[in-house]
Short mmCIF file of C-alpha atoms in Angstrom, two decimals:
data_model
loop_
_atom_site.label_atom_id
_atom_site.label_comp_id
_atom_site.label_asym_id
_atom_site.label_seq_id
_atom_site.Cartn_x
_atom_site.Cartn_y
_atom_site.Cartn_z
CA UNK Z 1 -7.86 5.95 -19.80
CA UNK Z 2 -11.45 6.72 -20.86
CA UNK Z 3 -14.53 6.86 -18.67
CA UNK Z 4 -15.24 3.17 -19.31
CA UNK Z 5 -11.77 2.23 -18.10
CA UNK Z 6 -12.21 4.42 -15.02
CA UNK Z 7 -15.54 2.73 -14.29
CA UNK Z 8 -13.85 -0.65 -14.54
CA UNK Z 9 -11.36 0.49 -11.90
CA UNK Z 10 -14.24 0.48 -9.41
CA UNK Z 11 -15.07 -3.16 -10.21
CA UNK Z 12 -12.41 -4.58 -7.93
CA UNK Z 13 -12.61 -6.01 -4.43
CA UNK Z 14 -10.49 -3.16 -2.99
CA UNK Z 15 -12.69 -0.17 -3.95
CA UNK Z 16 -15.87 -2.17 -3.34
CA UNK Z 17 -14.83 -3.01 0.23
CA UNK Z 18 -13.49 0.49 0.94
CA UNK Z 19 -16.63 2.23 -0.34
CA UNK Z 20 -18.85 -0.24 1.50
CA UNK Z 21 -17.10 0.61 4.79
CA UNK Z 22 -17.51 4.34 4.12
CA UNK Z 23 -21.17 3.89 3.20
CA UNK Z 24 -22.02 1.75 6.26
CA UNK Z 25 -20.23 4.02 8.74
CA UNK Z 26 -21.55 7.26 7.22
CA UNK Z 27 -25.19 6.15 6.81
CA UNK Z 28 -25.34 4.61 10.30
CA UNK Z 29 -23.67 7.66 11.86
CA UNK Z 30 -26.17 10.02 10.22
CA UNK Z 31 -29.12 7.95 11.40
CA UNK Z 32 -27.69 7.69 14.92
CA UNK Z 33 -26.89 11.41 15.00
CA UNK Z 34 -30.56 12.14 14.35
CA UNK Z 35 -31.49 9.93 17.33
CA UNK Z 36 -28.87 11.22 19.76
CA UNK Z 37 -28.57 14.91 18.88
CA UNK Z 38 -31.45 16.02 16.64
CA UNK Z 39 -29.88 18.61 14.29
CA UNK Z 40 -32.95 20.86 13.91
CA UNK Z 41 -33.39 21.59 17.61
CA UNK Z 42 -30.04 23.01 18.67
CA UNK Z 43 -27.00 24.69 17.13
CA UNK Z 44 -24.81 21.92 18.56
CA UNK Z 45 -26.87 19.26 16.83
CA UNK Z 46 -26.63 21.14 13.52
CA UNK Z 47 -22.86 21.56 13.82
CA UNK Z 48 -22.49 17.87 14.69
CA UNK Z 49 -24.50 16.78 11.64
CA UNK Z 50 -22.74 19.21 9.26
CA UNK Z 51 -19.33 18.01 10.48
CA UNK Z 52 -20.39 14.43 9.85
CA UNK Z 53 -21.45 15.29 6.29
CA UNK Z 54 -18.21 17.22 5.80
CA UNK Z 55 -16.08 14.21 6.81
CA UNK Z 56 -17.92 12.01 4.31
CA UNK Z 57 -17.56 14.49 1.44
CA UNK Z 58 -13.84 15.12 2.05
CA UNK Z 59 -13.07 11.41 2.46
CA UNK Z 60 -14.81 10.51 -0.79
CA UNK Z 61 -13.30 13.48 -2.66
CA UNK Z 62 -9.73 12.53 -1.76
CA UNK Z 63 -10.43 8.83 -2.27
CA UNK Z 64 -11.75 9.32 -5.81
CA UNK Z 65 -9.00 11.84 -6.56
CA UNK Z 66 -6.36 9.28 -5.60
CA UNK Z 67 -8.12 6.63 -7.66
CA UNK Z 68 -9.03 8.52 -10.84
CA UNK Z 69 -6.27 11.16 -11.07
CA UNK Z 70 -3.74 8.38 -10.75
CA UNK Z 71 -0.01 8.56 -10.07
CA UNK Z 72 1.15 9.80 -13.46
CA UNK Z 73 3.02 7.61 -15.92
CA UNK Z 74 6.34 7.99 -17.67
CA UNK Z 75 5.58 8.77 -21.35
CA UNK Z 76 5.95 5.75 -23.61
CA UNK Z 77 9.28 5.84 -25.40
CA UNK Z 78 10.76 8.43 -23.00
CA UNK Z 79 14.51 9.07 -23.12
CA UNK Z 80 16.55 11.65 -21.19
CA UNK Z 81 17.53 14.88 -22.94
CA UNK Z 82 21.23 14.00 -22.78
CA UNK Z 83 21.99 10.70 -24.47
CA UNK Z 84 24.90 9.98 -22.09
CA UNK Z 85 22.43 9.96 -19.17
CA UNK Z 86 21.03 6.70 -20.52
CA UNK Z 87 24.06 4.97 -18.95
CA UNK Z 88 22.62 5.75 -15.50
CA UNK Z 89 19.09 4.53 -16.18
CA UNK Z 90 17.33 1.19 -16.51
CA UNK Z 91 15.46 0.35 -19.69
CA UNK Z 92 11.88 -0.95 -19.55
CA UNK Z 93 11.17 -3.45 -22.32
CA UNK Z 94 7.41 -3.29 -21.72
CA UNK Z 95 7.09 0.50 -22.05
CA UNK Z 96 9.93 0.69 -24.60
CA UNK Z 97 11.45 3.60 -22.68
CA UNK Z 98 14.01 4.40 -20.02
CA UNK Z 99 12.87 4.51 -16.43
CA UNK Z 100 12.98 8.12 -15.27
CA UNK Z 101 14.54 8.81 -11.85
CA UNK Z 102 12.26 7.66 -9.00
CA UNK Z 103 9.99 5.77 -11.42
CA UNK Z 104 9.28 2.03 -11.34
CA UNK Z 105 7.35 -0.34 -13.54
CA UNK Z 106 4.11 -1.60 -11.97
CA UNK Z 107 3.10 -5.08 -13.08
CA UNK Z 108 -0.53 -4.38 -12.10
CA UNK Z 109 -0.84 -1.14 -14.11
CA UNK Z 110 1.61 -2.39 -16.77
CA UNK Z 111 3.22 1.06 -16.98
CA UNK Z 112 6.22 2.87 -15.53
CA UNK Z 113 4.87 5.03 -12.68
CA UNK Z 114 6.43 8.37 -11.78
CA UNK Z 115 7.72 8.48 -8.18
CA UNK Z 116 5.97 5.20 -7.45
CA UNK Z 117 5.30 4.56 -3.76
CA UNK Z 118 3.26 1.35 -4.03
CA UNK Z 119 0.29 -0.20 -5.80
CA UNK Z 120 -2.69 0.12 -3.47
CA UNK Z 121 -5.46 -2.48 -3.87
CA UNK Z 122 -7.93 -0.26 -1.96
CA UNK Z 123 -7.90 2.36 -4.74
CA UNK Z 124 -7.02 -0.23 -7.41
CA UNK Z 125 -4.30 2.10 -8.62
CA UNK Z 126 -0.74 3.13 -7.87
CA UNK Z 127 0.17 5.80 -5.38
CA UNK Z 128 2.76 8.07 -6.93
CA UNK Z 129 3.73 11.53 -8.11
CA UNK Z 130 0.32 13.02 -8.92
CA UNK Z 131 -1.91 11.41 -6.29
CA UNK Z 132 0.43 11.01 -3.30
CA UNK Z 133 -1.09 14.07 -1.55
CA UNK Z 134 -4.74 13.07 -2.06
CA UNK Z 135 -3.99 9.49 -1.01
CA UNK Z 136 -2.28 10.66 2.19
CA UNK Z 137 -5.13 13.09 2.96
CA UNK Z 138 -7.56 10.20 2.58
CA UNK Z 139 -5.48 8.22 5.09
CA UNK Z 140 -5.74 11.18 7.51
CA UNK Z 141 -9.41 12.04 7.04
CA UNK Z 142 -10.74 8.47 7.20
CA UNK Z 143 -9.55 7.87 10.83
CA UNK Z 144 -10.71 11.34 11.92
CA UNK Z 145 -14.15 10.76 10.44
CA UNK Z 146 -14.31 7.30 12.00
CA UNK Z 147 -13.40 8.71 15.43
CA UNK Z 148 -16.28 11.18 15.15
CA UNK Z 149 -18.64 8.44 13.97
CA UNK Z 150 -17.53 6.14 16.81
CA UNK Z 151 -18.38 8.82 19.35
CA UNK Z 152 -21.85 9.16 17.82
CA UNK Z 153 -22.37 5.37 17.88
CA UNK Z 154 -21.39 5.10 21.54
CA UNK Z 155 -23.53 8.06 22.64
CA UNK Z 156 -26.54 6.86 20.64
CA UNK Z 157 -26.40 3.33 22.05
CA UNK Z 158 -25.90 4.66 25.56
CA UNK Z 159 -28.78 7.17 25.46
CA UNK Z 160 -31.18 4.81 23.70
CA UNK Z 161 -30.50 1.95 26.10
CA UNK Z 162 -30.77 4.27 29.08
CA UNK Z 163 -34.19 5.47 27.90
CA UNK Z 164 -35.38 1.87 27.62
CA UNK Z 165 -34.18 0.51 30.94
CA UNK Z 166 -36.69 -0.18 33.71
CA UNK Z 167 -35.34 -0.77 37.22
CA UNK Z 168 -37.26 -3.08 39.53
CA UNK Z 169 -36.62 -4.40 43.04
CA UNK Z 170 -35.12 -7.63 41.81
CA UNK Z 171 -34.51 -7.18 38.08
CA UNK Z 172 -33.47 -4.79 35.32
CA UNK Z 173 -35.46 -4.95 32.07
CA UNK Z 174 -34.67 -3.43 28.67
CA UNK Z 175 -37.62 -2.74 26.38
CA UNK Z 176 -36.39 -2.12 22.83
CA UNK Z 177 -39.87 -1.48 21.48
CA UNK Z 178 -40.13 2.16 22.58
CA UNK Z 179 -38.29 4.81 24.57
CA UNK Z 180 -39.75 5.38 28.05
CA UNK Z 181 -38.38 8.87 28.68
CA UNK Z 182 -38.63 10.35 25.17
CA UNK Z 183 -42.14 10.04 23.72
CA UNK Z 184 -41.19 11.59 20.37
CA UNK Z 185 -40.15 8.77 17.97
CA UNK Z 186 -37.77 10.31 15.42
CA UNK Z 187 -36.21 7.14 14.01
CA UNK Z 188 -37.19 3.67 15.28
CA UNK Z 189 -34.40 2.18 17.37
CA UNK Z 190 -34.97 -1.50 17.89
CA UNK Z 191 -32.74 -4.52 18.28
CA UNK Z 192 -31.72 -4.44 14.61
CA UNK Z 193 -30.72 -0.77 14.87
CA UNK Z 194 -28.67 -1.53 17.96
CA UNK Z 195 -26.90 -4.39 16.14
CA UNK Z 196 -26.23 -2.14 13.12
CA UNK Z 197 -24.74 0.57 15.38
CA UNK Z 198 -22.56 -1.98 17.14
CA UNK Z 199 -21.37 -3.41 13.80
CA UNK Z 200 -20.61 0.08 12.44
CA UNK Z 201 -18.71 0.88 15.64
CA UNK Z 202 -16.48 -2.15 15.07
CA UNK Z 203 -15.84 -1.11 11.46
CA UNK Z 204 -15.04 2.45 12.50
CA UNK Z 205 -12.61 1.43 15.22
CA UNK Z 206 -10.89 -1.11 12.97
CA UNK Z 207 -10.56 1.48 10.19
CA UNK Z 208 -9.17 4.04 12.63
CA UNK Z 209 -6.40 1.69 13.76
CA UNK Z 210 -5.51 0.18 10.37
CA UNK Z 211 -5.71 3.33 8.23
CA UNK Z 212 -4.17 5.46 10.97
CA UNK Z 213 -1.09 3.23 10.99
CA UNK Z 214 -0.82 3.55 7.20
CA UNK Z 215 -1.01 7.36 7.56
CA UNK Z 216 1.86 7.36 10.05
CA UNK Z 217 3.96 5.21 7.70
CA UNK Z 218 3.23 7.53 4.77
CA UNK Z 219 4.10 10.66 6.74
CA UNK Z 220 7.42 9.17 7.82
CA UNK Z 221 8.50 8.64 4.21
CA UNK Z 222 7.07 11.99 3.04
CA UNK Z 223 8.99 13.97 5.69
CA UNK Z 224 12.22 12.41 4.41
CA UNK Z 225 11.10 12.94 0.78
CA UNK Z 226 11.16 9.22 0.09
CA UNK Z 227 8.70 6.65 -1.10
CA UNK Z 228 8.16 3.20 0.38
CA UNK Z 229 10.15 1.68 -2.50
CA UNK Z 230 13.00 4.15 -2.03
CA UNK Z 231 13.17 3.35 1.69
CA UNK Z 232 13.61 -0.30 0.69
CA UNK Z 233 16.28 0.64 -1.88
CA UNK Z 234 18.17 2.58 0.80
CA UNK Z 235 18.02 -0.41 3.15
CA UNK Z 236 19.31 -2.73 0.43
CA UNK Z 237 22.12 -0.24 -0.33
CA UNK Z 238 23.32 -0.48 3.27
CA UNK Z 239 23.06 -4.27 3.10
CA UNK Z 240 25.06 -4.39 -0.16
CA UNK Z 241 27.81 -2.13 1.20
CA UNK Z 242 28.05 -4.16 4.40
CA UNK Z 243 28.01 -7.47 2.52
CA UNK Z 244 30.90 -6.55 0.20
CA UNK Z 245 32.69 -4.25 2.67
CA UNK Z 246 33.20 -1.66 -0.07
CA UNK Z 247 33.48 1.30 2.29
CA UNK Z 248 30.96 3.30 0.24
CA UNK Z 249 28.61 5.81 1.85
CA UNK Z 250 25.18 5.99 0.25
CA UNK Z 251 23.38 9.31 0.77
CA UNK Z 252 19.75 9.53 -0.31
CA UNK Z 253 19.85 12.34 -2.89
CA UNK Z 254 16.30 13.70 -2.70
CA UNK Z 255 16.15 14.58 1.01
CA UNK Z 256 16.19 18.39 1.05
CA UNK Z 257 17.51 18.44 4.63
CA UNK Z 258 14.35 20.02 6.04
CA UNK Z 259 11.10 18.28 6.92
CA UNK Z 260 9.14 21.35 5.80
CA UNK Z 261 10.87 21.42 2.40
CA UNK Z 262 10.27 17.70 2.01
CA UNK Z 263 6.62 18.19 3.00
CA UNK Z 264 6.18 20.87 0.32
CA UNK Z 265 7.43 18.45 -2.34
CA UNK Z 266 4.12 16.58 -1.94
CA UNK Z 267 1.61 19.03 -0.43
CA UNK Z 268 1.06 22.38 -2.18
CA UNK Z 269 -1.66 25.03 -1.90
CA UNK Z 270 -2.63 24.50 -5.53
CA UNK Z 271 -2.92 20.75 -5.08
CA UNK Z 272 -0.48 20.21 -7.95
CA UNK Z 273 2.80 18.61 -6.79
CA UNK Z 274 6.10 20.34 -7.55
CA UNK Z 275 8.07 19.44 -10.65
CA UNK Z 276 7.11 17.39 -13.69
CA UNK Z 277 7.64 13.94 -12.18
CA UNK Z 278 10.67 13.26 -14.39
CA UNK Z 279 13.39 15.60 -13.11
CA UNK Z 280 13.96 16.07 -9.39
CA UNK Z 281 16.14 18.45 -7.35
CA UNK Z 282 18.91 16.75 -5.37
CA UNK Z 283 20.76 17.80 -2.24
CA UNK Z 284 24.19 19.39 -2.48
CA UNK Z 285 27.04 17.01 -3.21
CA UNK Z 286 24.86 14.32 -4.76
CA UNK Z 287 24.91 13.15 -8.36
CA UNK Z 288 21.59 13.74 -10.17
CA UNK Z 289 21.41 9.98 -10.79
CA UNK Z 290 22.71 8.74 -7.42
CA UNK Z 291 19.64 6.63 -6.77
CA UNK Z 292 19.45 5.09 -10.25
CA UNK Z 293 23.17 4.28 -10.15
CA UNK Z 294 22.57 2.47 -6.85
CA UNK Z 295 19.66 0.60 -8.43
CA UNK Z 296 21.92 -0.58 -11.26
CA UNK Z 297 24.48 -1.79 -8.70
CA UNK Z 298 21.77 -3.67 -6.81
CA UNK Z 299 20.47 -5.21 -10.04
CA UNK Z 300 23.98 -6.47 -10.89
CA UNK Z 301 24.40 -7.72 -7.34
CA UNK Z 302 21.07 -9.50 -7.58
CA UNK Z 303 22.25 -11.42 -10.64
CA UNK Z 304 25.48 -12.39 -8.87
CA UNK Z 305 23.78 -13.54 -5.67
CA UNK Z 306 20.91 -15.37 -7.33
CA UNK Z 307 20.85 -19.13 -6.90
CA UNK Z 308 19.67 -21.69 -9.46
CA UNK Z 309 17.06 -24.19 -8.28
CA UNK Z 310 15.25 -27.07 -9.97
CA UNK Z 311 11.63 -27.95 -9.24
CA UNK Z 312 11.22 -31.42 -7.71
CA UNK Z 313 7.45 -31.14 -7.11
CA UNK Z 314 4.58 -29.66 -9.10
CA UNK Z 315 3.03 -26.46 -7.75
CA UNK Z 316 -0.21 -25.04 -9.15
CA UNK Z 317 0.51 -21.41 -8.23
CA UNK Z 318 -2.27 -21.03 -5.66
CA UNK Z 319 -1.79 -18.49 -2.88
CA UNK Z 320 -2.19 -20.89 0.06
CA UNK Z 321 -1.39 -24.46 -1.06
CA UNK Z 322 -3.01 -27.06 1.17
CA UNK Z 323 -0.91 -29.97 -0.12
CA UNK Z 324 2.48 -28.41 0.63
CA UNK Z 325 2.33 -28.65 4.41
CA UNK Z 326 0.75 -26.75 7.27
CA UNK Z 327 3.70 -24.37 7.72
CA UNK Z 328 3.76 -23.48 4.03
CA UNK Z 329 -0.01 -22.89 4.10
CA UNK Z 330 0.03 -20.53 7.09
CA UNK Z 331 3.24 -18.66 6.22
CA UNK Z 332 2.27 -17.62 2.70
CA UNK Z 333 3.76 -14.16 1.93
CA UNK Z 334 1.33 -11.34 2.73
CA UNK Z 335 1.77 -9.54 -0.57
CA UNK Z 336 0.02 -9.08 -3.89
CA UNK Z 337 3.14 -10.27 -5.70
CA UNK Z 338 2.26 -13.22 -7.94
CA UNK Z 339 2.93 -16.92 -7.38
CA UNK Z 340 4.47 -18.93 -10.20
CA UNK Z 341 3.28 -22.39 -11.14
CA UNK Z 342 6.01 -25.04 -11.24
CA UNK Z 343 6.31 -28.32 -13.04
CA UNK Z 344 8.86 -30.94 -12.11
CA UNK Z 345 12.15 -30.11 -13.82
CA UNK Z 346 11.61 -26.34 -14.18
CA UNK Z 347 14.63 -24.11 -13.55
CA UNK Z 348 14.28 -21.11 -11.24
CA UNK Z 349 16.68 -18.32 -10.29
CA UNK Z 350 15.89 -17.51 -6.64
CA UNK Z 351 16.73 -13.97 -5.52
CA UNK Z 352 15.26 -13.84 -2.00
CA UNK Z 353 13.56 -16.12 0.41
CA UNK Z 354 11.64 -16.70 3.61
CA UNK Z 355 11.74 -19.78 5.76
CA UNK Z 356 9.13 -21.68 3.78
CA UNK Z 357 8.81 -19.59 0.61
CA UNK Z 358 11.17 -18.28 -2.06
CA UNK Z 359 10.93 -15.58 -4.70
CA UNK Z 360 12.56 -15.91 -8.07
CA UNK Z 361 12.32 -16.08 -11.83
CA UNK Z 362 11.31 -19.18 -13.73
CA UNK Z 363 13.48 -19.55 -16.80
CA UNK Z 364 11.25 -20.32 -19.74
CA UNK Z 365 14.01 -19.96 -22.32
CA UNK Z 366 17.29 -21.11 -20.77
CA UNK Z 367 19.20 -20.95 -24.05
CA UNK Z 368 20.31 -17.39 -23.34
CA UNK Z 369 20.79 -15.23 -20.29
CA UNK Z 370 18.24 -12.79 -21.64
CA UNK Z 371 15.54 -15.42 -21.91
CA UNK Z 372 11.96 -14.80 -20.91
CA UNK Z 373 11.35 -15.26 -17.19
CA UNK Z 374 8.26 -15.43 -15.03
CA UNK Z 375 8.61 -13.93 -11.56
CA UNK Z 376 6.84 -14.87 -8.36
CA UNK Z 377 6.77 -16.75 -5.05
CA UNK Z 378 6.85 -20.53 -4.73
CA UNK Z 379 7.13 -23.01 -1.81
CA UNK Z 380 10.68 -23.82 -0.77
CA UNK Z 381 9.89 -27.52 -0.39
CA UNK Z 382 9.05 -27.77 -4.11
CA UNK Z 383 12.62 -27.06 -5.25
CA UNK Z 384 16.17 -28.17 -4.62
CA UNK Z 385 19.44 -26.39 -5.31
CA UNK Z 386 21.24 -27.26 -8.52
CA UNK Z 387 24.56 -28.76 -7.44
CA UNK Z 388 26.25 -28.05 -10.77
CA UNK Z 389 25.57 -24.30 -10.60
CA UNK Z 390 28.74 -22.29 -10.03
CA UNK Z 391 26.84 -19.77 -7.93
CA UNK Z 392 25.20 -22.22 -5.54
CA UNK Z 393 27.54 -21.26 -2.73
CA UNK Z 394 26.08 -17.77 -2.70
CA UNK Z 395 23.30 -17.22 -0.10
CA UNK Z 396 19.90 -16.17 -1.34
CA UNK Z 397 19.42 -12.48 -0.73
CA UNK Z 398 17.44 -12.10 2.46
CA UNK Z 399 18.04 -15.62 3.83
CA UNK Z 400 20.60 -14.53 6.37
CA UNK Z 401 18.06 -12.05 7.72
CA UNK Z 402 15.21 -14.50 7.95
CA UNK Z 403 16.98 -17.47 9.46
#
């Protein structure tokens, strides 16, 4: 992708919001630091200000690295070295290539991503093989920087209010026009400055909680050498084995058996992750394609357990439909997965469902099993089960968990 394409990546609500939060918190913290602990007077003030600048630089460096370096993509037309290995891999019709182990096709990026973890709207890019380390470091540094900034906000508001309070016999007055105990005006601190500091404090605390939780989730999967998608595949493998009572034992093949070894698969001193993103070492006793074989089994199981539905109401494809009921409106799936528009009479193969929503594939060409399909969520009340379908007795995958 050229520089113009990279610039377009910034023109998305995710990066714009993320960078706005960083800018507001950093600029307000620097201004407040000058009020609370003037950096040119003491060594402590200088260290405090330099640390604040350092947090901002490191956060932005890792953020832009995760965004612009990208996850790394499977080469178009890629095939394994041994032709017989193609039996263990899925084929991507969009990229015209086989999906390498641990890779998945991203509908947002429209490419097969190496070791794909998820598509992150905040960086408007996928998190995967090449940028997993920088993305995780961003998730660590952002809360740490926000904690430091929050401390500065609190101390600034406390000291500035204290210097403006006048105690009388029967009342307490706050004069925001000037400080009473500090005659040297460095930066004006009025009511608007107080409101800005309070607003930035709320942003910093919210970012600390939200991003900190994401960091914990990422570290859990990294220490087991998994991705978020692979954790979900492992959970579905257990569900498939339990559902069919096959007696199989699925062992995740990429866990090296040591948290430190798993950690080094992502974080290296050079900053370049181990391997080439296409071939991965597996633990002893595991087949090199254990995970992809399990994915093929789950794909076949998905076709077996899918249920055919027919649309009985039109649905425009909006995220939160007002006309489909209050419960449908407020229980819309919290995901960036698409919604599919329905017209009365459309046929849909549902593969999973929630109480008021279902996910499936709209059959646009029902003449053949390999017809073109459009995937997405749709309201459950807009469809009814086809009674003539031979597979209608099968439960929709996920229903038994959600009911």
